[in-house]
GROMACS .gro file of C-alpha atoms in nm:
model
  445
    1UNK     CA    1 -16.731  -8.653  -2.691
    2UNK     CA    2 -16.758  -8.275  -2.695
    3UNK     CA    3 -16.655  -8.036  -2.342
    4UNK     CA    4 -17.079  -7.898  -2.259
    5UNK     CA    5 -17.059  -7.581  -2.206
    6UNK     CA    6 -17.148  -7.503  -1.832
    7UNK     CA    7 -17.389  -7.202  -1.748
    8UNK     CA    8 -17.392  -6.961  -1.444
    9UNK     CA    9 -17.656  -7.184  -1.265
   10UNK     CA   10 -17.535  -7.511  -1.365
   11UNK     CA   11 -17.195  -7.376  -1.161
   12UNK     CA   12 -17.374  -7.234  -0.897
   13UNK     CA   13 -17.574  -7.586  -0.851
   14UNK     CA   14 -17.212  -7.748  -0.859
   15UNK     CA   15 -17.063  -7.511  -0.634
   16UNK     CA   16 -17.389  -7.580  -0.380
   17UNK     CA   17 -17.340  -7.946  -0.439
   18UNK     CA   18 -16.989  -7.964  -0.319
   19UNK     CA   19 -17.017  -7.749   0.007
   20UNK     CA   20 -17.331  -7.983   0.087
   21UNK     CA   21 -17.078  -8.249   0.045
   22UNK     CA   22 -16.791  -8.077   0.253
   23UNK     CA   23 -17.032  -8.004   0.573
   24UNK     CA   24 -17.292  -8.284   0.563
   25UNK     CA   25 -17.116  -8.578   0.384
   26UNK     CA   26 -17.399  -8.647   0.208
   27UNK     CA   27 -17.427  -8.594  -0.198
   28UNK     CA   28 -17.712  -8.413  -0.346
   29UNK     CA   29 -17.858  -8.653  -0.583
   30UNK     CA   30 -17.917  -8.468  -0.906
   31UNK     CA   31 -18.275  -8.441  -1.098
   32UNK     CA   32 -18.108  -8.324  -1.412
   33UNK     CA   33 -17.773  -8.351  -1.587
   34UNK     CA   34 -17.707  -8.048  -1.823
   35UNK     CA   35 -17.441  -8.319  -1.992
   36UNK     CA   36 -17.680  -8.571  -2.106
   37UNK     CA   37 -17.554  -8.873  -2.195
   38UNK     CA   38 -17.533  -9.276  -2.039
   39UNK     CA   39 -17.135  -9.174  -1.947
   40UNK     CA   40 -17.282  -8.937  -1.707
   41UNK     CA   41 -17.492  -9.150  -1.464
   42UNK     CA   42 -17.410  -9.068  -1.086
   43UNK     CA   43 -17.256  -9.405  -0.921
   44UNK     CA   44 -17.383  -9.445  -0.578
   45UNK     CA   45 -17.106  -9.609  -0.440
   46UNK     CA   46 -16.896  -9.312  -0.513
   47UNK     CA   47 -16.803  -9.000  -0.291
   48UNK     CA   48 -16.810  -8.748  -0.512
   49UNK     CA   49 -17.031  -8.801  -0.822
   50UNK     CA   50 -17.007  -8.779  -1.215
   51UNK     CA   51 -17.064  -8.385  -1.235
   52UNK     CA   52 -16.836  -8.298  -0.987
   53UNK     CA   53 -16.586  -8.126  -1.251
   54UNK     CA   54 -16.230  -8.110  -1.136
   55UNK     CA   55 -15.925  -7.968  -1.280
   56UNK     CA   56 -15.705  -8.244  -1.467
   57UNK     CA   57 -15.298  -8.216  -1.538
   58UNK     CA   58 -15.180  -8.395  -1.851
   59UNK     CA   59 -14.763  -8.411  -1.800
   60UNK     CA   60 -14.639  -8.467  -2.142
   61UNK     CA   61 -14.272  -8.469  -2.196
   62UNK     CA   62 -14.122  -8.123  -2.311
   63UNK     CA   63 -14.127  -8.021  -2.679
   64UNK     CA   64 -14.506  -8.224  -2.693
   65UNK     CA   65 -14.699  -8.013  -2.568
   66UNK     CA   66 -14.874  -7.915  -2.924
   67UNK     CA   67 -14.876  -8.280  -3.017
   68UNK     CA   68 -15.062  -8.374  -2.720
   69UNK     CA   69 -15.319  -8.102  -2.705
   70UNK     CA   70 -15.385  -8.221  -3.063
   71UNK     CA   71 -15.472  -8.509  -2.930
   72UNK     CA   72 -15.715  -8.362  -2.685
   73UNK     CA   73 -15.861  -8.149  -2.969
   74UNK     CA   74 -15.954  -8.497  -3.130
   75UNK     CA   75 -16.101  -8.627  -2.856
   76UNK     CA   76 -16.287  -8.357  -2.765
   77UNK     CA   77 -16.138  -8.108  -2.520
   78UNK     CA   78 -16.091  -7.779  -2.702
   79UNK     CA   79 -15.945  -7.604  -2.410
   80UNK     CA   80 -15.665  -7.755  -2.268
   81UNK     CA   81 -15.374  -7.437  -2.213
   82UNK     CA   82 -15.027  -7.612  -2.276
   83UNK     CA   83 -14.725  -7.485  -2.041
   84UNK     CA   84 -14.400  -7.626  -1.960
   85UNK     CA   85 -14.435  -7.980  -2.013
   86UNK     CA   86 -14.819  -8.038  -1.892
   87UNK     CA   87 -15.151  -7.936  -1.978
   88UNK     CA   88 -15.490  -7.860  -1.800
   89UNK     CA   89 -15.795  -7.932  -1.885
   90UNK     CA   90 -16.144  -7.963  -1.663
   91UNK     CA   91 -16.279  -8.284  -1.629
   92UNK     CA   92 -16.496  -8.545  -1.471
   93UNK     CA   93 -16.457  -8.893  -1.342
   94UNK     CA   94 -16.556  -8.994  -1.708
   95UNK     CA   95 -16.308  -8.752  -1.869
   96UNK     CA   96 -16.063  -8.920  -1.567
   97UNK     CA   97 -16.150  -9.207  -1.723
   98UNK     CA   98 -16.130  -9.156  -2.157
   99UNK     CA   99 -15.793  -8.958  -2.109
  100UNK     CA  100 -15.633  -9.277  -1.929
  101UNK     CA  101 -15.747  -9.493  -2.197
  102UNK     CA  102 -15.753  -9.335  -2.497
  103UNK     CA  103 -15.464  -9.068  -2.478
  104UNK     CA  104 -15.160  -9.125  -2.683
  105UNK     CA  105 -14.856  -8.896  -2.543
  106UNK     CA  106 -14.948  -8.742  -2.215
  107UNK     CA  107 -14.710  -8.954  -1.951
  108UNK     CA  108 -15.049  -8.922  -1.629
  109UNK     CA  109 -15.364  -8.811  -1.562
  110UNK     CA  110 -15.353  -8.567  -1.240
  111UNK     CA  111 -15.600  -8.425  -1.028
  112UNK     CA  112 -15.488  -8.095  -0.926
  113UNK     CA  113 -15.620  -8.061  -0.560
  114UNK     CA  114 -15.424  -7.751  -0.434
  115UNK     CA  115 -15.177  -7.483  -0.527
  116UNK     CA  116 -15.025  -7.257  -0.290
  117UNK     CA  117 -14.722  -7.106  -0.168
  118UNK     CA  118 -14.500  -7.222   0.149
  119UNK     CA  119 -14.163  -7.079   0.231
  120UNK     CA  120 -14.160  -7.241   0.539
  121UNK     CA  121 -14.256  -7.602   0.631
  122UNK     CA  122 -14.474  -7.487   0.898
  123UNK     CA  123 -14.687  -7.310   0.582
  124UNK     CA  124 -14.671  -7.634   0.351
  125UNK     CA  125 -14.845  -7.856   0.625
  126UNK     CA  126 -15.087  -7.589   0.648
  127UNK     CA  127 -15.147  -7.580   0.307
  128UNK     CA  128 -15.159  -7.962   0.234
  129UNK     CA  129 -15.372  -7.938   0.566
  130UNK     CA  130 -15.670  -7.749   0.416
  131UNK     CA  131 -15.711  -7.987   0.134
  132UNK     CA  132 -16.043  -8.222   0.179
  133UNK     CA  133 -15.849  -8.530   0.197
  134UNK     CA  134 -16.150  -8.713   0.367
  135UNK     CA  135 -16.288  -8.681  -0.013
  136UNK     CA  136 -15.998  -8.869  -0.215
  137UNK     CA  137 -15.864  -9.106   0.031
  138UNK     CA  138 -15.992  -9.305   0.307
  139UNK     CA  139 -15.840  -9.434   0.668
  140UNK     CA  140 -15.686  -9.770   0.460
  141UNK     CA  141 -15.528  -9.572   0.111
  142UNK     CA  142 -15.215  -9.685   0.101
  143UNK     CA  143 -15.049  -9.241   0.039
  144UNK     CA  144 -14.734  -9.287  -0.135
  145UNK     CA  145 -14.527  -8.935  -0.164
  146UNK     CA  146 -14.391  -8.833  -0.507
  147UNK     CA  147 -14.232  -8.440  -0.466
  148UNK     CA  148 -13.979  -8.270  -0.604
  149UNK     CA  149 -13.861  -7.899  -0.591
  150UNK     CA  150 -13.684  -7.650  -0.844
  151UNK     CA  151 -13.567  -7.298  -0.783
  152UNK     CA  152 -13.737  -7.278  -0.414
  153UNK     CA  153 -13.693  -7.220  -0.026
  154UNK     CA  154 -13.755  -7.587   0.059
  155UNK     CA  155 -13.564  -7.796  -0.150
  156UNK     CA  156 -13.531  -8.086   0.076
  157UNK     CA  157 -13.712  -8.350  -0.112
  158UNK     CA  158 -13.756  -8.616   0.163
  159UNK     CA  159 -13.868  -8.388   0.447
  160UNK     CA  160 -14.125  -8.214   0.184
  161UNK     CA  161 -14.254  -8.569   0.180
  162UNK     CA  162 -14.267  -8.629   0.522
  163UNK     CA  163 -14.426  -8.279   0.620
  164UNK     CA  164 -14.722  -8.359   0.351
  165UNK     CA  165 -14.828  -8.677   0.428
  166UNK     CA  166 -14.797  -8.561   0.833
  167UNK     CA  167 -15.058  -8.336   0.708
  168UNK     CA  168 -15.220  -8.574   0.489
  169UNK     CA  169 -15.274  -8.820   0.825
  170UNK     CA  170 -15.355  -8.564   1.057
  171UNK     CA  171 -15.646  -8.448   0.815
  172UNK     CA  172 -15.810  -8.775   0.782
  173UNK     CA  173 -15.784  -8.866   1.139
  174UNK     CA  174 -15.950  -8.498   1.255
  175UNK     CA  175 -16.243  -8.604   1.012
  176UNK     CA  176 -16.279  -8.981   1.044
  177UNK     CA  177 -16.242  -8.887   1.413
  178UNK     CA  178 -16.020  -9.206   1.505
  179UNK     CA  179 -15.752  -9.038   1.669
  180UNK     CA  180 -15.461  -9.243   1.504
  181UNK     CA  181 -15.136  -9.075   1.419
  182UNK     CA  182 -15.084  -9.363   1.155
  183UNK     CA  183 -15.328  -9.553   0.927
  184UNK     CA  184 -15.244  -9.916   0.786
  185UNK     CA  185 -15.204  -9.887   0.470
  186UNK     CA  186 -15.366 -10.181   0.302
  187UNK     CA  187 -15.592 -10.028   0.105
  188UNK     CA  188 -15.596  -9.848  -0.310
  189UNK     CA  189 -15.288  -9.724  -0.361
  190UNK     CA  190 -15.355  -9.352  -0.422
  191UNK     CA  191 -14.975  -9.121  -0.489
  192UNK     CA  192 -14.992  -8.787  -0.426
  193UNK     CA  193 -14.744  -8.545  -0.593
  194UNK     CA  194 -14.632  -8.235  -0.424
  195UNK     CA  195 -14.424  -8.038  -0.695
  196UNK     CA  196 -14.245  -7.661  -0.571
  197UNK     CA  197 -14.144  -7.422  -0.846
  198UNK     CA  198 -14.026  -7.087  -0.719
  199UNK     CA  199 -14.203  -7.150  -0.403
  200UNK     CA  200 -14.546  -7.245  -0.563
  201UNK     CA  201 -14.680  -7.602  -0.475
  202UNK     CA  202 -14.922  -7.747  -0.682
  203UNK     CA  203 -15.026  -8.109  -0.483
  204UNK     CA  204 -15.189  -8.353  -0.761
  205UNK     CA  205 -15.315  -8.712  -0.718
  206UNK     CA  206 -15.249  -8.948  -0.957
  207UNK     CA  207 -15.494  -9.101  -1.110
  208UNK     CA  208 -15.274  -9.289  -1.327
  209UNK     CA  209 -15.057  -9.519  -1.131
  210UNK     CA  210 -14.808  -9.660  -1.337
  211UNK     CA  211 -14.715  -9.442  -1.602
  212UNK     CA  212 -14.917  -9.404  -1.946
  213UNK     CA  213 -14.632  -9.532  -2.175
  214UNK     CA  214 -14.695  -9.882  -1.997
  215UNK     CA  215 -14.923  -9.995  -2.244
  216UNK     CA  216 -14.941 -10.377  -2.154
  217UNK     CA  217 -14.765 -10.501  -2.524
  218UNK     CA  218 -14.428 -10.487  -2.452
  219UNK     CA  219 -14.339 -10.801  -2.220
  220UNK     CA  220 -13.935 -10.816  -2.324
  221UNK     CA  221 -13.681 -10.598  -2.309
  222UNK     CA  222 -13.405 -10.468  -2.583
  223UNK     CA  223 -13.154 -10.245  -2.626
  224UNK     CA  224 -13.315  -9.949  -2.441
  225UNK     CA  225 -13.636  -9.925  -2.603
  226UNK     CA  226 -13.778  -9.620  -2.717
  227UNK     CA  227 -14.074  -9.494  -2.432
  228UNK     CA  228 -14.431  -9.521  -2.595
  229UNK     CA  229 -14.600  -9.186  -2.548
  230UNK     CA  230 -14.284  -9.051  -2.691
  231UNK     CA  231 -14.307  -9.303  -2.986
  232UNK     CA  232 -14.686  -9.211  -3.034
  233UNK     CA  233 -14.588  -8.837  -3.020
  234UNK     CA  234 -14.313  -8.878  -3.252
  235UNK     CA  235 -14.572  -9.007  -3.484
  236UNK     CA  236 -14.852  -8.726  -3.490
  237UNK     CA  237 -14.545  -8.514  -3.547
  238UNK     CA  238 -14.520  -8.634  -3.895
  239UNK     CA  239 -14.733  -8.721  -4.177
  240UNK     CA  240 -14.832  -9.001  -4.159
  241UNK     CA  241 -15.206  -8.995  -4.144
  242UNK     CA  242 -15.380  -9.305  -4.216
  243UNK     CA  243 -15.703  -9.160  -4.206
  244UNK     CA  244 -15.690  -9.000  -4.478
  245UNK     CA  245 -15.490  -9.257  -4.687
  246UNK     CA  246 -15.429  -9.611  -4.502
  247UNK     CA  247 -15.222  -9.747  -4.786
  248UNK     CA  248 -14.945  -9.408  -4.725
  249UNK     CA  249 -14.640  -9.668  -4.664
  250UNK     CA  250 -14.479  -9.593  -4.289
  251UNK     CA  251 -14.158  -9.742  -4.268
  252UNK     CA  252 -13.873  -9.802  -3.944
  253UNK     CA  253 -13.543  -9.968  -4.030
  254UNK     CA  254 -13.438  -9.967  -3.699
  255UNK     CA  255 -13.724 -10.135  -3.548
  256UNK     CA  256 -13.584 -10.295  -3.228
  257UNK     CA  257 -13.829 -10.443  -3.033
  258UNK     CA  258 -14.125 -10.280  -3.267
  259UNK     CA  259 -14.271  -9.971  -3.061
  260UNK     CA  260 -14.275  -9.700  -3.334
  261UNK     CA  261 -14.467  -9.945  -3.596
  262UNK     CA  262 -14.674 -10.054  -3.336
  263UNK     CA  263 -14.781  -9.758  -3.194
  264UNK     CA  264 -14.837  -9.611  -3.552
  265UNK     CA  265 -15.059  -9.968  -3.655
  266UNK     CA  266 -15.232  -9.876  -3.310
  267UNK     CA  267 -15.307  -9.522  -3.436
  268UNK     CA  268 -15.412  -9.630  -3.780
  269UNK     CA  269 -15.679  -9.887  -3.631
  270UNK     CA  270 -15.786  -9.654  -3.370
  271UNK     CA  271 -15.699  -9.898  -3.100
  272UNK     CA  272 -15.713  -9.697  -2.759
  273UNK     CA  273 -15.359  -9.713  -2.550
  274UNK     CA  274 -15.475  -9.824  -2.240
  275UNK     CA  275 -15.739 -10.050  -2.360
  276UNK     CA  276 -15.527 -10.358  -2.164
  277UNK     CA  277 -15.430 -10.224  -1.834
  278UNK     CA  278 -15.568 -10.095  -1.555
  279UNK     CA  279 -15.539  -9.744  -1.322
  280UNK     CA  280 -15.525  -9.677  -0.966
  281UNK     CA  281 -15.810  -9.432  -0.964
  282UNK     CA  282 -16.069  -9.770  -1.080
  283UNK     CA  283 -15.991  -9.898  -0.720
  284UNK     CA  284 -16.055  -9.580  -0.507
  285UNK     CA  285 -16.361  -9.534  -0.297
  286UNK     CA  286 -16.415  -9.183  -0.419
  287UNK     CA  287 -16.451  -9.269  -0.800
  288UNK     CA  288 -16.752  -9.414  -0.986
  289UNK     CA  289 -16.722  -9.776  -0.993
  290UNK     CA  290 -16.794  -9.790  -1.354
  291UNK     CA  291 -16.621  -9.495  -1.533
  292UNK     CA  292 -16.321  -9.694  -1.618
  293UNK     CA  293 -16.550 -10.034  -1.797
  294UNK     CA  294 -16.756  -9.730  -1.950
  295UNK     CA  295 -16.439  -9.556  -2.119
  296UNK     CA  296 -16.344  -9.866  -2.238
  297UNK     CA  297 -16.626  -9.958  -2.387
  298UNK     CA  298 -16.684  -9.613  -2.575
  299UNK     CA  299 -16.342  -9.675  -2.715
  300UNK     CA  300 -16.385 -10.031  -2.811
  301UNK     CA  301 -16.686  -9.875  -3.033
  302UNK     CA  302 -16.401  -9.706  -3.239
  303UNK     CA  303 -16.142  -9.966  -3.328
  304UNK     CA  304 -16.166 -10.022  -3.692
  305UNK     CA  305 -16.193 -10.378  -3.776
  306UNK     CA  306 -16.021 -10.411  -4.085
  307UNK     CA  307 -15.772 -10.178  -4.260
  308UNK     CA  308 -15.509 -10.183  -4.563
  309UNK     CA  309 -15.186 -10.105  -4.397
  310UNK     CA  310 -14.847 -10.052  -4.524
  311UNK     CA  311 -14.667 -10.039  -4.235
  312UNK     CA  312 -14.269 -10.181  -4.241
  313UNK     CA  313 -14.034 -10.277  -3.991
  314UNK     CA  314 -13.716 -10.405  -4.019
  315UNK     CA  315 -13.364 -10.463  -3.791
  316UNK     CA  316 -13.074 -10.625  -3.940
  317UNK     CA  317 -13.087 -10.820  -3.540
  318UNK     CA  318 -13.333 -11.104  -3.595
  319UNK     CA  319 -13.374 -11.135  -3.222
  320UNK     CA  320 -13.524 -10.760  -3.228
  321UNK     CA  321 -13.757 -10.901  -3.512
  322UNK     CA  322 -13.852 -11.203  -3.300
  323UNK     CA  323 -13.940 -10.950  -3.051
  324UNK     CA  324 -14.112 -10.716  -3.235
  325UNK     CA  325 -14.332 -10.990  -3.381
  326UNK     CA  326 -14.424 -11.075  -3.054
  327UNK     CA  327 -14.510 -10.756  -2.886
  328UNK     CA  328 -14.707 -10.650  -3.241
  329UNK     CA  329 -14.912 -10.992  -3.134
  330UNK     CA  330 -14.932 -10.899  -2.765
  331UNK     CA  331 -15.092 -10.541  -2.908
  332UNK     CA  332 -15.323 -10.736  -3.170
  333UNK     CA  333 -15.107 -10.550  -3.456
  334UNK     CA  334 -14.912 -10.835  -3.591
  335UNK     CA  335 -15.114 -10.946  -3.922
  336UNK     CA  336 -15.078 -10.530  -3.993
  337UNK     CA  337 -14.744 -10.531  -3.968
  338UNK     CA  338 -14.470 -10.644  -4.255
  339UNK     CA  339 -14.144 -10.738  -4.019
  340UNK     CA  340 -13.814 -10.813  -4.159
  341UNK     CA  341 -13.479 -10.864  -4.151
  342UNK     CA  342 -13.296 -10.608  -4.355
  343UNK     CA  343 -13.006 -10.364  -4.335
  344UNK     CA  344 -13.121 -10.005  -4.326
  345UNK     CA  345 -12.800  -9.890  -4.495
  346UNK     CA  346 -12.983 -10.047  -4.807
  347UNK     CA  347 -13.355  -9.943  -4.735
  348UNK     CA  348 -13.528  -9.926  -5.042
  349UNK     CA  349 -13.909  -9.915  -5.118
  350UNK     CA  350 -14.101  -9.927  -5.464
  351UNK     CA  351 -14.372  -9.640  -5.345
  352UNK     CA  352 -14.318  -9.312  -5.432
  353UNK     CA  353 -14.439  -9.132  -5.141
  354UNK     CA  354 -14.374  -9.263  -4.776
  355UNK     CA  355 -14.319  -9.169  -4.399
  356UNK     CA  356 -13.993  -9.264  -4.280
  357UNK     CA  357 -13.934  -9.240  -3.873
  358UNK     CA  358 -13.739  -9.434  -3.719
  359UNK     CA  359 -13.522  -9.397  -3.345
  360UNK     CA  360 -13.148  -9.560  -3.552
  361UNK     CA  361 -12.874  -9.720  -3.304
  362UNK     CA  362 -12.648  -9.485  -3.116
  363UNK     CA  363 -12.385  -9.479  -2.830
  364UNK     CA  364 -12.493  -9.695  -2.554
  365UNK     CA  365 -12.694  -9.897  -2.804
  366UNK     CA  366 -12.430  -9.935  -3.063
  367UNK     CA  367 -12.070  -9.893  -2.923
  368UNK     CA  368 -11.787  -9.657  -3.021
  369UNK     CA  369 -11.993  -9.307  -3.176
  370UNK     CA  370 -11.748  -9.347  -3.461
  371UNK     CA  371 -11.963  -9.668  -3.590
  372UNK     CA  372 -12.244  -9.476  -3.519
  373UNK     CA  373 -12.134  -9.207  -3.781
  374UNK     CA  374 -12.033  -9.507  -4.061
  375UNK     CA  375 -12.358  -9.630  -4.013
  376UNK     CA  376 -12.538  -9.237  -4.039
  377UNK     CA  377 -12.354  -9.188  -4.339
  378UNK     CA  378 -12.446  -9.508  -4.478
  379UNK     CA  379 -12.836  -9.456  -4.438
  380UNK     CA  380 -12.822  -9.136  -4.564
  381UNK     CA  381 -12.691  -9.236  -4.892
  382UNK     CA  382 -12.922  -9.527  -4.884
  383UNK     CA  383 -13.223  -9.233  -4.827
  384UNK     CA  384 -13.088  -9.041  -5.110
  385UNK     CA  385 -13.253  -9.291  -5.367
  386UNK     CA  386 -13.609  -9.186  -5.221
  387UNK     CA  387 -13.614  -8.778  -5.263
  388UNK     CA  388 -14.029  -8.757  -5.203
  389UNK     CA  389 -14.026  -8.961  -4.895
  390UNK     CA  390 -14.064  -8.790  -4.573
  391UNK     CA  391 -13.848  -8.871  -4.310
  392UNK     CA  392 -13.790  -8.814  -3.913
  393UNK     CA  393 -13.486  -8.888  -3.670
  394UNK     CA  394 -13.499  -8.938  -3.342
  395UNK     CA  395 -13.100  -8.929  -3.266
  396UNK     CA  396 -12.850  -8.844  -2.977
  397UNK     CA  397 -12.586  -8.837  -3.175
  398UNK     CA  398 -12.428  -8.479  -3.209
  399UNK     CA  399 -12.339  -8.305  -3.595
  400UNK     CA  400 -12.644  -8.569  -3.754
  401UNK     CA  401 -12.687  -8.379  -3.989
  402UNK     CA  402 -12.320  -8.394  -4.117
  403UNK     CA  403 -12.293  -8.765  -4.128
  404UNK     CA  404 -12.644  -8.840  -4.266
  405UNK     CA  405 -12.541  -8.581  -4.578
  406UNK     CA  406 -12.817  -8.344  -4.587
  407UNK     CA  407 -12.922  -8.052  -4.393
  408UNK     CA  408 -13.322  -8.127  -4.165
  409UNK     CA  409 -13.590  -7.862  -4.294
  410UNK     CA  410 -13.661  -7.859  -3.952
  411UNK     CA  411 -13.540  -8.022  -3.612
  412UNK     CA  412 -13.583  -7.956  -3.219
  413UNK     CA  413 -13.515  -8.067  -2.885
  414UNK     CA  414 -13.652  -8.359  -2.736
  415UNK     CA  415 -13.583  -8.626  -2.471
  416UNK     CA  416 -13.575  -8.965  -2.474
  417UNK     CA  417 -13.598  -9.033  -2.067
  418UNK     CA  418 -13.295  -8.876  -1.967
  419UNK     CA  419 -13.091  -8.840  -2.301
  420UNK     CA  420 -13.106  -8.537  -2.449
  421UNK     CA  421 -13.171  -8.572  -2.856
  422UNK     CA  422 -13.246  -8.446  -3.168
  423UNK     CA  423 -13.529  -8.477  -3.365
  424UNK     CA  424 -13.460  -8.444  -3.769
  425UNK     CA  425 -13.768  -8.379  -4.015
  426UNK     CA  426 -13.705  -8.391  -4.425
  427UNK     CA  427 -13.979  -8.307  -4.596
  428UNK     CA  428 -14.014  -8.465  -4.934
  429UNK     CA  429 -14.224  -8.339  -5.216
  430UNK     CA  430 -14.566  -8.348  -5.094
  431UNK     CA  431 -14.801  -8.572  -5.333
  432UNK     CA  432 -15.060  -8.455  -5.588
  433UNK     CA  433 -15.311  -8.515  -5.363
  434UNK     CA  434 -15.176  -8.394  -5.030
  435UNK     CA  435 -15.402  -8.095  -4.867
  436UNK     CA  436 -15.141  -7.847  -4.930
  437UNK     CA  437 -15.295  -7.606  -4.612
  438UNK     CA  438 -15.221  -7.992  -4.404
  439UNK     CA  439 -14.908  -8.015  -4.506
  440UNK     CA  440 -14.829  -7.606  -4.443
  441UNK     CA  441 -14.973  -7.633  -4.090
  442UNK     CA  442 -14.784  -7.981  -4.011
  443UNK     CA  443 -14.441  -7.787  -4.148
  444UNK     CA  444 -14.529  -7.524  -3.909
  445UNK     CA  445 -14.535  -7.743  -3.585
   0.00000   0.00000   0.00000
């Protein structure tokens, strides 16, 4: 679904609409919609209605930015500026809606309700003060604080919380008019983040909830499992594209519990991310009461129903293969899947062409870091024997490139929640076939 371009007087309607809505409560029901189509339908149980465009944050983590406005490009939204770990976009309760669903790598969906600056806490609860709260939340949201602060004059994280929701309170009970310095609580959950760089605050709600990698598949744990947007971003980083050829084998030897060949069956078969869970925003009073079932039902319309996959996992653990097997079922995945259990020190394939990415054992998942370095050394011989494959490691462990035997063609920085790691790209002789600009452009990211 194309971003419609938005005229002067389409903005100017907009712009009327919303101060009608600040003074009077009441929302101008629209003759026309310059966005035509049955995702745009005005829900009547909603505060603010389908064409009320807002501007959307996309926090992705660092290093995926480009990956992740990709993504955006695909589904759509052709102008979405990338900076320091998020991205912005405009949006409306539908976009709210297809980004939380179908979006790969971005970790929330955030509506960005304010940005000012406050030295002083007296000019923060002034500034979260001004914000139409009366619009997003009602007298029973249950406002849970989520700030933080870099490089700025308040830096006390709790009291930043306290001051804003003070504000937040005070806000809705000078507009609801019922006088109460406190509000139950019961109500939608609704978290609102208030986020100071260099004395800037930019307050967001989250429309989210719990975070984006939650997909609903993975139901047991392992051996610290590698986060799913980062998995999913880790796979548009390479070249694996089974669009263009589904039967391009994609191969992890260090499955684990199964996320990177289930998120890359997932991608292959076009089956949307959040197509099992649910999101805060779905429960608020201010949000169309059908966006969400809408989304999902435009994305439903795109899973492909059959496909010829050659997609490999293996884990020398068969307890991690047990587990994979089951969280590939829990996705709908498994019969795509080819699990076994194999050493990766003897990976081997009978293709000559491949994508190799896999997230190998180290330190706190494997024990002593010399182990780690036997068992680098031992893969990389084993990868030796397959010179056109392509392959990608994600890897904390320092000098990789020493032990594994050959020097990357390209790595960067990445992070896998709070470890800081490499990620290793070999390029392989790129096949007869390949689109050669493709494969340039994909070099160059």
């Amino acid at each position: 679904m194309q971003q419609q371009p938005r005229p002067l007087f389409y903005s100017f309607y907009l712009l009327l609409h919303f101060l009608v809505v600040i003074f009077f409560h009441t929302p101008i029901i629209p003759s026309f919609s310059l966005s035509v189509n049955r995702y745009r339908k005005l829900d009547k149980k909603s505060v603010l209605p389908y064409t009320m465009y807002m501007k959307l944050l996309i926090p992705v983590a660092a290093g995926l930015e480009q990956i992740t406005k990709r993504q955006l490009f695909s589904l759509g939204y052709e102008h979405a500026p990338a900076d320091n770990g998020r991205l912005e976009l405009d949006g409306d309760w539908q976009d709210v809606a297809r980004l939380n669903v179908c979006l790969r790598s971005g970790e929330r969906v955030l509506i960005l309700l304010s940005r000012f600056k406050a030295l002083t806490f007296d000019e923060l609860y002034e500034g979260i003060y001004a914000i139409p709260w009366e619009h997003w939340l009602t007298q029973d949201s249950k406002i849970l604080m989520d700030g933080k602060s870099v490089q700025s004059a308040l830096a006390a994280i709790k009291a930043l919380g306290g001051v804003a929701k003070k504000a937040i309170i005070r806000r809705l009970s000078d507009k609801i008019k019922s006088g109460r310095k406190t509000f139950a609580e019961t109500g939608a959950r609704s978290v609102v983040g208030v986020s100071i760089f260099k004395d800037e605050v930019t307050v967001t709600l989250d429309t989210s909830g719990d975070g984006l990698h939650k997909r609903g598949y993975r139901a047991l744990a392992y051996s610290a499992p590698l986060k799913e947007t980062l998995a999913a971003g880790l796979i548009d980083s390479t070249f694996y594209n089974p669009d263009r050829d589904e039967k391009k084998p994609f191969a992890d030897p260090f499955c684990g519990s199964g996320t990177l060949p289930i998120e890359a069956a997932m991608k292959a078969l076009h089956i949307p991310p959040g197509l099992q869970r649910d999101f805060d925003f779905n429960a608020w009073a201010c949000a169309p009461k059908t966006a969400l079932a809408l989304a999902k039902e435009e994305a439903r319309a795109g899973i492909k129903q059959t496909a010829d996959l050659q997609i490999f996992a293996s884990d020398i653990n068969p307890e991690a293969i047990s587990i994979a097997k089951y969280h590939a079922k829990r996705a709908g995945v498994e019969k795509y899947i080819r699990f076994s259990v194999g050493d990766a020190t003897k990976f081997k394939s009978a293709e000559k062409y491949g994508v190799l990415l896999s997230n190998p054992p180290y330190g706190e998942r494997l024990g002593t870091e010399k182990e780690v370095q036997t068992l680098m050394r031992n893969f990389g011989n084993a990868f030796k024997k397959l010179p056109d494959w392509n392959a990608y490691i994600l890897t904390a462990l320092p000098d990789f490139e020493r032990y594994f035997g050959k020097r990357a063609d390209k790595k960067k920085k990445l992070f896998n929640a709070n470890l800081v790691c490499g990620f290793y790209s070999y390029f392989g002789k790129p096949p007869k076939s390949e689109d050669k600009e493709s494969y340039e452009q994909k070099e160059k990211l």
